[in-house]
Tab-separated table of C-alpha atoms and ligand atoms in Angstrom:
chain	number	residue	atom	x	y	z
A	1	MET	CA	3.622	-47.373	-3.626
A	2	ASP	CA	1.005	-47.292	-5.257
A	3	LYS	CA	0.760	-45.767	-8.807
A	4	LEU	CA	-1.840	-44.715	-11.217
A	5	VAL	CA	-2.417	-46.134	-14.591
A	6	ILE	CA	-3.546	-43.920	-17.028
A	7	ARG	CA	-4.756	-44.614	-20.816
A	8	GLY	CA	-5.953	-40.849	-22.549
A	9	GLY	CA	-8.648	-40.387	-25.107
A	10	ASN	CA	-11.713	-39.963	-23.717
A	11	PRO	CA	-14.231	-37.133	-23.137
A	12	LEU	CA	-15.689	-36.620	-19.460
A	13	LEU	CA	-18.939	-37.053	-20.035
A	14	GLY	CA	-20.962	-36.680	-16.436
A	15	THR	CA	-21.417	-35.514	-13.193
A	16	ILE	CA	-19.098	-35.354	-10.883
A	17	ARG	CA	-19.649	-34.867	-6.392
A	18	ILE	CA	-17.003	-32.097	-4.862
A	19	SER	CA	-15.818	-33.362	-1.362
A	20	GLY	CA	-15.601	-30.788	1.482
A	21	ALA	CA	-12.397	-29.206	1.485
A	22	LYS	CA	-8.747	-30.527	3.482
A	23	ASN	CA	-7.959	-27.060	3.466
A	24	ALA	CA	-10.584	-25.978	5.497
A	25	ALA	CA	-10.663	-28.850	7.629
A	26	LEU	CA	-7.321	-29.367	8.322
A	27	PRO	CA	-7.892	-25.767	10.614
A	28	ALA	CA	-11.002	-26.487	11.686
A	29	MET	CA	-10.198	-30.063	13.183
A	30	ALA	CA	-7.016	-28.084	14.973
A	31	ALA	CA	-10.416	-25.489	16.390
A	32	ALA	CA	-11.176	-28.111	18.074
A	33	LEU	CA	-8.404	-28.562	20.684
A	34	LEU	CA	-10.022	-24.635	21.284
A	35	THR	CA	-12.893	-26.161	23.663
A	36	ASP	CA	-12.895	-29.597	26.056
A	37	GLU	CA	-16.608	-29.719	24.310
A	38	THR	CA	-17.584	-31.304	21.926
A	39	VAL	CA	-16.760	-29.762	18.086
A	40	ILE	CA	-18.464	-31.779	14.968
A	41	LEU	CA	-17.540	-31.074	11.501
A	42	GLU	CA	-19.167	-32.771	8.327
A	43	ASN	CA	-18.278	-32.862	4.470
A	44	ILE	CA	-14.814	-34.126	5.875
A	45	PRO	CA	-12.676	-35.228	3.256
A	46	GLN	CA	-11.475	-38.695	2.712
A	47	VAL	CA	-7.888	-37.701	2.817
A	48	ARG	CA	-4.798	-39.289	3.341
A	49	ASP	CA	-3.862	-35.365	5.323
A	50	ILE	CA	-7.132	-36.065	7.280
A	51	GLU	CA	-5.932	-38.662	8.311
A	52	THR	CA	-2.092	-37.409	9.444
A	53	GLU	CA	-4.674	-34.767	11.572
A	54	ARG	CA	-6.089	-36.899	13.430
A	55	ARG	CA	-3.309	-38.610	14.223
A	56	LEU	CA	-1.862	-35.531	15.391
A	57	LEU	CA	-5.188	-34.709	18.050
A	58	ALA	CA	-4.496	-38.269	19.116
A	59	ALA	CA	-0.950	-37.976	20.224
A	60	MET	CA	-2.087	-34.903	22.145
A	61	GLY	CA	-5.311	-36.637	23.856
A	62	ALA	CA	-8.169	-35.193	22.274
A	63	GLU	CA	-10.271	-38.363	21.192
A	64	VAL	CA	-11.474	-37.647	17.021
A	65	GLU	CA	-13.196	-40.139	16.183
A	66	LEU	CA	-13.124	-40.533	12.090
A	67	GLY	CA	-17.271	-41.605	11.331
A	68	TYR	CA	-17.694	-44.689	8.689
A	69	GLY	CA	-20.673	-45.883	6.693
A	70	ARG	CA	-23.322	-43.346	6.425
A	71	ALA	CA	-21.970	-41.117	8.650
A	72	GLN	CA	-18.266	-41.311	6.455
A	73	HIS	CA	-17.575	-38.018	6.376
A	74	ARG	CA	-18.632	-36.785	9.976
A	75	THR	CA	-15.524	-36.348	12.420
A	76	THR	CA	-16.232	-36.077	16.260
A	77	ILE	CA	-13.493	-34.083	18.379
A	78	CYS	CA	-13.221	-34.233	21.961
A	79	ALA	CA	-10.370	-31.724	23.245
A	80	ALA	CA	-11.678	-32.695	27.119
A	81	ASN	CA	-7.762	-34.230	28.284
A	82	LEU	CA	-5.189	-32.974	26.751
A	83	THR	CA	-2.344	-34.246	27.250
A	84	LYS	CA	0.168	-32.177	29.843
A	85	ASN	CA	2.485	-30.921	27.589
A	86	PRO	CA	0.669	-30.884	23.946
A	87	GLU	CA	3.672	-31.982	21.211
A	88	ALA	CA	3.124	-32.090	17.121
A	89	SER	CA	6.016	-34.722	16.499
A	90	TYR	CA	8.398	-34.093	13.385
A	91	GLU	CA	7.826	-37.276	12.929
A	92	LEU	CA	3.777	-35.706	12.010
A	93	VAL	CA	4.843	-32.539	11.411
A	94	LYS	CA	7.181	-33.135	8.505
A	95	THR	CA	4.871	-35.872	6.629
A	96	MET	CA	1.873	-32.407	7.126
A	97	ARG	CA	2.693	-29.081	7.238
A	98	ALA	CA	-0.713	-28.173	8.687
A	99	SER	CA	0.496	-29.795	11.589
A	100	SER	CA	1.755	-26.298	12.793
A	101	LEU	CA	-1.957	-24.797	13.102
A	102	VAL	CA	-2.397	-26.385	16.910
A	103	LEU	CA	0.166	-23.468	17.519
A	104	GLY	CA	-2.694	-21.130	18.326
A	105	PRO	CA	-5.048	-22.851	19.337
A	106	LEU	CA	-3.082	-24.964	21.687
A	107	VAL	CA	-0.865	-21.830	23.677
A	108	ALA	CA	-4.123	-20.531	23.650
A	109	ARG	CA	-6.074	-22.924	25.794
A	110	ALA	CA	-3.111	-24.888	27.262
A	111	GLY	CA	-0.503	-21.787	27.222
A	112	PHE	CA	2.012	-24.404	25.957
A	113	ALA	CA	2.529	-25.792	22.467
A	114	ARG	CA	5.761	-28.050	21.293
A	115	VAL	CA	5.462	-27.940	17.614
A	116	SER	CA	8.886	-29.595	15.253
A	117	MET	CA	9.654	-26.868	12.672
A	118	PRO	CA	8.233	-27.500	9.219
A	119	GLY	CA	11.575	-27.690	7.542
A	120	GLY	CA	11.004	-26.882	3.999
A	121	CYS	CA	9.215	-28.684	1.563
A	122	ALA	CA	8.586	-29.547	-3.327
A	123	ILE	CA	6.952	-26.549	-3.065
A	124	GLY	CA	9.203	-23.532	-1.619
A	125	ALA	CA	10.962	-22.796	1.752
A	126	ARG	CA	7.588	-22.061	3.393
A	127	PRO	CA	8.105	-20.318	6.548
A	128	ILE	CA	6.164	-19.460	9.514
A	129	ASP	CA	7.896	-16.748	11.086
A	130	LEU	CA	4.854	-15.025	10.384
A	131	HIS	CA	2.369	-17.053	12.679
A	132	LEU	CA	5.348	-17.102	15.806
A	133	LYS	CA	5.141	-13.330	15.190
A	134	GLY	CA	1.632	-12.685	15.274
A	135	LEU	CA	1.429	-15.026	18.475
A	136	GLU	CA	4.885	-12.688	20.365
A	137	LYS	CA	2.110	-10.096	19.512
A	138	LEU	CA	-0.077	-11.618	21.426
A	139	GLY	CA	1.998	-12.156	24.389
A	140	ALA	CA	2.895	-15.719	23.863
A	141	GLN	CA	7.200	-16.195	24.681
A	142	ILE	CA	8.679	-18.235	21.229
A	143	ILE	CA	11.885	-20.804	22.058
A	144	GLN	CA	13.259	-22.557	18.879
A	145	GLU	CA	15.599	-24.916	19.665
A	146	HIS	CA	16.541	-28.633	18.469
A	147	GLY	CA	14.012	-28.786	15.706
A	148	TYR	CA	11.286	-27.885	17.765
A	149	ILE	CA	8.929	-24.340	18.337
A	150	GLU	CA	8.001	-24.127	22.537
A	151	ALA	CA	5.234	-21.412	22.450
A	152	ARG	CA	4.360	-20.709	26.558
A	153	ALA	CA	1.840	-18.049	27.741
A	154	LYS	CA	0.234	-17.505	31.087
A	155	LYS	CA	-2.848	-15.280	29.206
A	156	LEU	CA	-2.317	-14.507	26.046
A	157	LYS	CA	-4.037	-10.611	25.901
A	158	GLY	CA	-4.813	-8.961	22.197
A	159	ALA	CA	-3.043	-6.440	20.046
A	160	ARG	CA	-3.032	-5.127	16.817
A	161	TYR	CA	-0.682	-7.109	14.376
A	162	SER	CA	-0.273	-6.382	10.618
A	163	PHE	CA	0.798	-9.321	8.678
A	164	ASP	CA	4.342	-9.167	6.265
A	165	ARG	CA	2.938	-10.652	4.020
A	166	ILE	CA	-0.354	-12.534	3.362
A	167	THR	CA	-0.565	-16.117	5.384
A	168	VAL	CA	-3.911	-18.523	4.854
A	169	THR	CA	-2.913	-20.546	7.923
A	170	GLY	CA	-0.762	-17.902	9.686
A	171	THR	CA	-4.215	-16.029	9.399
A	172	GLU	CA	-5.841	-18.988	10.553
A	173	ASP	CA	-3.913	-19.857	13.715
A	174	VAL	CA	-3.384	-16.166	14.819
A	175	MET	CA	-6.965	-16.142	14.500
A	176	MET	CA	-7.730	-18.852	17.042
A	177	ALA	CA	-5.619	-17.974	18.809
A	178	ALA	CA	-6.749	-14.401	19.551
A	179	VAL	CA	-10.637	-16.024	20.367
A	180	LEU	CA	-9.310	-17.020	23.496
A	181	ALA	CA	-7.050	-13.389	24.084
A	182	GLU	CA	-7.540	-11.246	26.786
A	183	GLY	CA	-8.859	-8.127	25.285
A	184	GLU	CA	-9.079	-6.902	21.278
A	185	THR	CA	-6.496	-8.010	18.869
A	186	VAL	CA	-6.689	-6.325	14.793
A	187	LEU	CA	-5.402	-8.845	12.732
A	188	GLU	CA	-4.502	-6.782	9.380
A	189	ASN	CA	-3.527	-7.388	6.153
A	190	CYS	CA	-5.253	-11.057	6.197
A	191	ALA	CA	-5.599	-13.541	3.911
A	192	ARG	CA	-9.575	-13.864	2.247
A	193	GLU	CA	-9.869	-17.018	1.429
A	194	PRO	CA	-13.373	-18.914	1.749
A	195	GLU	CA	-11.565	-21.593	3.952
A	196	VAL	CA	-10.121	-17.812	6.425
A	197	VAL	CA	-14.372	-17.519	6.375
A	198	ASP	CA	-15.166	-21.039	6.926
A	199	LEU	CA	-12.554	-20.785	10.123
A	200	ALA	CA	-14.312	-17.893	11.537
A	201	THR	CA	-18.153	-19.267	10.633
A	202	LEU	CA	-17.725	-22.678	13.351
A	203	LEU	CA	-15.225	-20.291	15.208
A	204	VAL	CA	-18.327	-18.104	16.326
A	205	LYS	CA	-20.764	-21.000	16.479
A	206	MET	CA	-18.336	-21.870	19.451
A	207	GLY	CA	-18.629	-18.565	20.983
A	208	ALA	CA	-15.921	-16.486	19.705
A	209	LYS	CA	-16.420	-13.166	18.193
A	210	ILE	CA	-14.847	-12.080	15.399
A	211	GLU	CA	-15.783	-10.004	12.594
A	212	GLY	CA	-14.089	-9.087	9.155
A	213	ALA	CA	-12.810	-12.495	8.338
A	214	GLY	CA	-13.364	-12.602	4.377
A	215	THR	CA	-11.743	-9.084	4.603
A	216	SER	CA	-8.549	-7.867	5.091
A	217	THR	CA	-9.205	-6.016	8.821
A	218	ILE	CA	-9.866	-8.744	11.197
A	219	LYS	CA	-11.548	-8.258	14.427
A	220	ILE	CA	-11.846	-10.542	17.469
A	221	LYS	CA	-12.733	-9.524	21.174
A	222	GLY	CA	-11.612	-12.171	23.190
A	223	VAL	CA	-13.860	-14.608	25.278
A	224	SER	CA	-12.886	-16.877	28.487
A	225	LYS	CA	-13.886	-19.514	26.626
A	226	LEU	CA	-15.375	-21.916	23.784
A	227	LYS	CA	-18.241	-24.832	23.987
A	228	GLY	CA	-18.978	-26.950	21.072
A	229	ALA	CA	-20.663	-26.959	17.982
A	230	ARG	CA	-21.451	-28.571	15.145
A	231	HIS	CA	-19.853	-27.339	11.934
A	232	ARG	CA	-20.445	-28.145	7.630
A	233	ILE	CA	-16.891	-27.713	5.614
A	234	ILE	CA	-17.781	-25.970	3.490
A	235	PRO	CA	-16.563	-27.826	-0.523
A	236	ASP	CA	-13.603	-28.296	-1.985
A	237	ARG	CA	-12.436	-25.130	-4.325
A	238	ILE	CA	-9.529	-26.681	-5.501
A	239	GLU	CA	-10.496	-30.637	-5.897
A	240	ALA	CA	-13.471	-28.552	-8.207
A	241	ALA	CA	-11.308	-26.298	-9.943
A	242	THR	CA	-9.020	-30.075	-11.342
A	243	PHE	CA	-12.283	-31.460	-12.516
A	244	LEU	CA	-13.165	-27.763	-14.468
A	245	LEU	CA	-10.406	-27.871	-15.913
A	246	ALA	CA	-10.156	-32.060	-16.700
A	247	GLY	CA	-13.606	-31.095	-18.339
A	248	ALA	CA	-12.575	-28.621	-20.429
A	249	LEU	CA	-9.032	-30.430	-21.694
A	250	THR	CA	-10.528	-33.305	-22.444
A	251	GLY	CA	-13.518	-32.009	-25.272
A	252	GLY	CA	-15.428	-33.481	-22.324
A	253	ASP	CA	-19.130	-31.916	-20.845
A	254	LEU	CA	-18.978	-31.938	-17.059
A	255	MET	CA	-21.077	-31.330	-14.337
A	256	LEU	CA	-19.563	-30.581	-10.880
A	257	GLN	CA	-22.176	-31.062	-7.650
A	258	GLY	CA	-21.738	-29.540	-4.281
A	259	CYS	CA	-19.854	-26.600	-5.608
A	260	GLU	CA	-19.616	-23.657	-4.273
A	261	PRO	CA	-19.610	-21.325	-7.799
A	262	SER	CA	-18.379	-18.110	-6.046
A	263	HIS	CA	-15.109	-19.204	-5.175
A	264	LEU	CA	-14.252	-20.281	-8.859
A	265	THR	CA	-14.959	-17.298	-10.492
A	266	SER	CA	-10.994	-16.161	-11.090
A	267	LEU	CA	-11.329	-19.638	-12.997
A	268	MET	CA	-14.176	-19.196	-14.276
A	269	ASN	CA	-13.237	-16.600	-16.118
A	270	LYS	CA	-10.380	-17.799	-17.361
A	271	LEU	CA	-12.070	-20.091	-18.699
A	272	GLU	CA	-14.371	-17.811	-20.895
A	273	GLU	CA	-11.032	-16.422	-22.012
A	274	VAL	CA	-9.389	-20.084	-23.457
A	275	GLY	CA	-13.198	-20.072	-25.491
A	276	VAL	CA	-14.422	-22.555	-22.419
A	277	LYS	CA	-18.387	-22.887	-21.609
A	278	VAL	CA	-19.083	-22.188	-17.976
A	279	LYS	CA	-22.772	-22.319	-16.800
A	280	VAL	CA	-23.394	-22.438	-12.869
A	281	SER	CA	-26.921	-23.072	-11.110
A	282	LYS	CA	-27.570	-23.087	-7.299
A	283	GLY	CA	-24.226	-25.349	-5.871
A	284	CYS	CA	-23.284	-26.545	-9.541
A	285	VAL	CA	-21.176	-25.705	-12.525
A	286	ARG	CA	-21.315	-27.294	-15.551
A	287	VAL	CA	-18.382	-27.308	-18.083
A	288	MET	CA	-18.499	-27.758	-21.664
A	289	GLY	CA	-15.065	-27.978	-23.434
A	290	ASP	CA	-15.868	-29.081	-26.941
A	291	ALA	CA	-17.693	-25.135	-27.540
A	292	ALA	CA	-14.797	-23.393	-29.153
A	293	PRO	CA	-10.720	-24.426	-29.739
A	294	LEU	CA	-8.820	-23.627	-26.316
A	295	LYS	CA	-7.020	-20.617	-26.727
A	296	ALA	CA	-3.794	-19.996	-25.113
A	297	ALA	CA	-4.554	-16.975	-22.333
A	298	ASP	CA	-2.017	-16.193	-19.494
A	299	ILE	CA	-2.519	-16.378	-15.659
A	300	ALA	CA	-0.508	-15.161	-12.757
A	301	THR	CA	-0.749	-16.771	-9.235
A	302	GLU	CA	-2.188	-14.464	-6.840
A	303	GLU	CA	-4.407	-14.470	-3.120
A	304	TYR	CA	-7.895	-14.754	-3.187
A	305	PRO	CA	-9.813	-13.661	-5.122
A	306	GLY	CA	-7.030	-14.028	-7.935
A	307	PHE	CA	-5.866	-17.125	-9.413
A	308	PRO	CA	-5.276	-19.919	-7.006
A	309	THR	CA	-1.419	-20.858	-6.907
A	310	ASP	CA	-3.088	-23.922	-5.788
A	311	VAL	CA	-4.162	-24.235	-9.804
A	312	GLN	CA	-1.213	-23.456	-11.709
A	313	ALA	CA	0.180	-26.584	-12.069
A	314	GLN	CA	-3.389	-27.970	-13.399
A	315	TYR	CA	-3.571	-24.463	-15.408
A	316	MET	CA	-0.650	-25.363	-16.755
A	317	ALA	CA	-1.569	-29.370	-18.573
A	318	LEU	CA	-4.668	-27.165	-20.070
A	319	MET	CA	-2.509	-24.643	-21.857
A	320	THR	CA	0.197	-27.396	-23.332
A	321	GLN	CA	-3.181	-28.207	-25.427
A	322	ALA	CA	-4.471	-24.226	-26.581
A	323	GLU	CA	-3.617	-22.718	-29.826
A	324	GLY	CA	-0.810	-19.885	-28.945
A	325	THR	CA	1.625	-19.760	-26.397
A	326	SER	CA	0.618	-18.577	-22.874
A	327	ILE	CA	2.677	-17.302	-19.779
A	328	ILE	CA	2.339	-18.687	-16.501
A	329	THR	CA	3.631	-16.601	-13.441
A	330	GLU	CA	3.650	-18.268	-9.926
A	331	ASN	CA	4.015	-15.413	-7.151
A	332	ILE	CA	3.197	-17.335	-4.315
A	333	PHE	CA	5.901	-19.888	-3.870
A	334	GLU	CA	9.715	-19.437	-4.917
A	335	ASN	CA	9.521	-23.846	-6.617
A	336	ARG	CA	5.938	-25.064	-7.518
A	337	PHE	CA	6.662	-25.476	-11.651
A	338	MET	CA	8.174	-29.438	-10.850
A	339	HIS	CA	5.220	-30.592	-12.869
A	340	ALA	CA	6.155	-28.849	-16.281
A	341	GLN	CA	9.901	-31.157	-16.197
A	342	GLU	CA	6.951	-33.857	-16.091
A	343	LEU	CA	4.585	-32.218	-18.795
A	344	CYS	CA	8.125	-32.073	-21.515
A	345	ARG	CA	8.448	-35.883	-20.897
A	346	MET	CA	5.305	-35.836	-21.853
A	347	GLY	CA	5.121	-33.741	-24.793
A	348	ALA	CA	4.834	-30.476	-23.757
A	349	ASN	CA	7.343	-27.186	-25.029
A	350	ILE	CA	7.786	-25.259	-21.463
A	351	ARG	CA	10.349	-23.313	-21.033
A	352	ILE	CA	11.149	-21.853	-17.015
A	353	GLU	CA	12.765	-18.017	-16.620
A	354	GLY	CA	12.396	-17.532	-12.707
A	355	ARG	CA	8.397	-17.108	-11.436
A	356	ARG	CA	7.756	-17.795	-15.363
A	357	ALA	CA	6.845	-20.696	-17.437
A	358	ILE	CA	6.791	-20.698	-21.032
A	359	VAL	CA	4.192	-22.803	-22.881
A	360	ARG	CA	4.060	-22.988	-26.746
A	361	GLY	CA	1.030	-25.220	-26.332
A	362	LYS	CA	-0.600	-27.124	-29.408
A	363	THR	CA	1.718	-30.213	-28.847
A	364	PRO	CA	0.629	-34.112	-28.703
A	365	LEU	CA	1.102	-35.254	-26.083
A	366	SER	CA	2.234	-39.145	-25.775
A	367	GLY	CA	1.676	-41.087	-22.008
A	368	ALA	CA	5.260	-41.957	-20.471
A	369	ALA	CA	7.016	-42.858	-16.256
A	370	VAL	CA	6.100	-39.709	-15.009
A	371	GLN	CA	6.718	-38.703	-11.447
A	372	ALA	CA	4.689	-36.812	-9.123
A	373	SER	CA	6.316	-33.762	-6.984
A	374	ASP	CA	3.573	-32.462	-5.182
A	375	LEU	CA	-0.384	-32.698	-4.457
A	376	ARG	CA	-0.961	-30.461	-7.811
A	377	ALA	CA	1.948	-31.066	-9.242
A	378	SER	CA	0.313	-34.828	-9.273
A	379	ALA	CA	-2.845	-33.718	-10.472
A	380	SER	CA	-1.543	-31.884	-13.233
A	381	LEU	CA	0.025	-34.879	-14.476
A	382	VAL	CA	-3.019	-36.961	-14.290
A	383	LEU	CA	-5.079	-34.245	-16.502
A	384	ALA	CA	-1.985	-34.456	-19.258
A	385	ALA	CA	-2.421	-38.404	-19.167
A	386	LEU	CA	-6.377	-37.783	-19.669
A	387	VAL	CA	-5.222	-36.230	-23.154
A	388	ALA	CA	-2.398	-38.416	-24.348
A	389	ASN	CA	-2.264	-41.268	-26.443
A	390	ASP	CA	-1.763	-44.124	-24.476
A	391	GLU	CA	-1.244	-45.222	-21.053
A	392	THR	CA	0.649	-42.745	-18.622
A	393	ILE	CA	1.912	-44.580	-15.141
A	394	ILE	CA	2.237	-42.035	-12.738
A	395	ASP	CA	4.646	-42.941	-9.602
A	396	ARG	CA	4.412	-41.412	-6.351
A	397	VAL	CA	0.248	-41.286	-6.009
A	398	TYR	CA	0.486	-40.961	-1.961
A	399	HIS	CA	1.304	-37.122	-2.846
A	400	ILE	CA	-2.783	-37.187	-4.520
A	401	ASP	CA	-4.063	-39.155	-1.743
A	402	ARG	CA	-2.984	-36.222	0.039
A	403	GLY	CA	-5.839	-34.319	-1.036
A	404	TYR	CA	-8.036	-35.784	-3.822
A	405	GLU	CA	-10.809	-38.051	-3.050
A	406	ARG	CA	-10.786	-41.136	-4.005
A	407	ILE	CA	-9.767	-39.270	-7.900
A	408	GLU	CA	-9.609	-42.199	-9.847
A	409	GLU	CA	-12.460	-43.757	-8.720
A	410	LYS	CA	-14.391	-39.675	-9.363
A	411	LEU	CA	-12.910	-39.657	-13.485
A	412	ARG	CA	-13.377	-43.435	-13.912
A	413	GLY	CA	-17.638	-42.476	-12.810
A	414	VAL	CA	-17.227	-40.092	-15.599
A	415	GLY	CA	-14.934	-42.288	-18.553
A	416	ALA	CA	-11.757	-41.539	-17.397
A	417	GLN	CA	-9.152	-44.366	-17.783
A	418	VAL	CA	-7.618	-44.949	-14.415
A	419	LYS	CA	-6.080	-47.854	-12.281
A	420	ARG	CA	-4.132	-47.738	-9.730
A	421	ILE	CA	-1.835	-50.144	-9.372
A	422	GLY	CA	0.731	-51.211	-6.217
A	423	ASN	CA	-0.770	-51.626	-2.616
A	424	ILE	CA	-4.178	-51.060	-3.095
A	425	LEU	CA	-5.988	-48.837	-0.045
A	426	PRO	CA	-8.012	-50.112	2.479
A	427	GLU	CA	-11.574	-50.509	0.688
A	428	ARG	CA	-13.629	-47.482	1.227
A	429	ILE	CA	-17.178	-48.122	2.006
A	430	SER	CA	-19.287	-46.444	-0.780
A	431	ASP	CA	-21.658	-43.875	-0.517
B	501	LIG	N1	5.002	-17.307	4.124
B	501	LIG	C1	6.388	-16.873	4.881
B	501	LIG	N2	5.768	-16.843	6.511
B	501	LIG	C2	4.981	-17.745	6.850
B	501	LIG	C3	4.223	-18.006	6.082
B	501	LIG	C4	4.119	-17.597	5.163
B	501	LIG	O1	7.480	-16.303	4.314
B	501	LIG	O2	5.002	-17.465	7.657
B	501	LIG	C5	4.841	-17.497	2.300
B	501	LIG	C6	5.165	-19.079	2.174
B	501	LIG	O3	6.379	-18.825	2.313
B	501	LIG	C7	4.779	-18.102	1.190
B	501	LIG	C8	3.683	-17.526	0.883
B	501	LIG	O4	4.300	-16.774	1.875
B	501	LIG	O5	5.950	-18.026	-0.138
B	501	LIG	C9	2.164	-17.794	1.071
B	501	LIG	O6	2.016	-18.606	1.953
B	501	LIG	P1	0.872	-19.276	2.851
B	501	LIG	O7	1.809	-19.236	4.218
B	501	LIG	O8	-0.400	-18.895	2.604
B	501	LIG	O9	0.628	-20.737	2.599
B	501	LIG	P2	0.288	-21.791	3.978
B	501	LIG	O10	-0.835	-21.375	4.427
B	501	LIG	O11	1.117	-22.296	4.238
B	501	LIG	C10	-2.193	-22.325	2.249
B	501	LIG	C11	-2.737	-23.836	1.625
B	501	LIG	C12	-1.364	-24.234	0.919
B	501	LIG	C13	-2.043	-23.617	-0.505
B	501	LIG	C14	-1.617	-21.255	0.372
B	501	LIG	C15	-1.706	-20.632	-0.395
B	501	LIG	C16	-3.490	-24.818	4.342
B	501	LIG	C17	-3.564	-26.200	4.842
B	501	LIG	N3	-2.445	-25.058	2.804
B	501	LIG	O12	-0.664	-22.942	2.636
B	501	LIG	O13	-2.630	-25.502	-0.070
B	501	LIG	O14	-1.711	-23.160	-1.214
B	501	LIG	O15	-1.595	-21.227	1.477
B	501	LIG	O16	-2.646	-20.117	-0.983
B	501	LIG	O17	-4.432	-24.222	3.807
B	501	LIG	C18	-2.745	-27.558	-0.916
B	501	LIG	O18	-3.197	-27.121	-0.810
B	501	LIG	O19	-1.624	-27.903	-2.359
B	501	LIG	C19	-1.734	-26.431	-1.067
B	501	LIG	C20	-0.263	-26.444	-1.145
């Protein structure tokens, strides 16, 4: 198993190019199941979850070509010939919960889907009951048996459905089903994340009729057929946020290129409060971490446009080095503080009280052997390691490879001392 070895102490200086958003690319690839024509997606990040989704779609009969060489961030998908009873197997779903995003498109296009139930994961129970309720509202028959969900429908019918709680992939799943349903669907209490908007933009290019994506009410007029399209995936706001925090934490001066500053507003506002200077220009954000000493500031995670749960762990790493005490409240997932214990092993002073973490700041961090427990928790350990004295060895790096493209190369490019040991990944062709 790969490990990252990081020697802390260097301020990060220079430019980092932000990759395409994993959480926008995954639903976009699933959307290709809605048509028998070719969908070409650009700015696809080269991360493990994308490869998992390629395998998932290929197992259903779709032809999926992940680009290489100069076209390495492009994927071409043609789902003209789906297998008779398309299925997302337990083997794949257990490694990537977002596999359940194929439910909506499959039942809408093929009238049948069989998807393994995802089960809990490191950050919480994460049921998909609201996806299923939405599909049922559109007329699908759902059976849960032997650890699998089977959804069937001759033809879905438009309906009004209000999500009991805001869910990102739930909104995406039901929206994808509704585009091929007969008549009008109104979805209420929808997620407003930029990834939902990006998916709607792709679906509209494919011929869908959707209004209101990005607000809490989405209206969809069903069409009988969708066509192929070409689409560029939005930049990854969570990757950008992670590097913004890395720049702030190390007292560095980093320019992030190819990002969308408007998607980073809640974090940038918080960074100003903490004493970090942030400058925005078209497609770029510059973070200057040496402007003033870091001051503690509380956060509470919320759905977009609030402070993202996917940045909570990395922000906690920053707060370990701020003057004063901060309270971090996690409102989205019930068990997303696994990184706190590992940060404490490096010298942080963090107490967990239910959904709140109380961080007493500015304790020196020292390198240690630590374990990544999930994608964003691993990112927070990387950030802590960048300011810890001596060497930190992060185990179970496969978590980070699920969602960060070439993180060690990007960090090395701005002055961090990072190396990967263990089974080296297959060599990648650089830009
Ligand atoms: N929930 C339910 N029932 C459902 C669906 C969700 O109770 O049917 C609950 C969840 O258990 C959670 C809350 O609602 O407590 C919100 O979950 P949501 O459905 O929004 O999460 P998700 O769609 O499974 C996506 C991202 C996550 C990100 C969350 C929240 C993708 C592929 N994943 O997950 O990303 O944390 O939204 O913003 O888009 C990551 O990238 O590291 C990651 C975990």
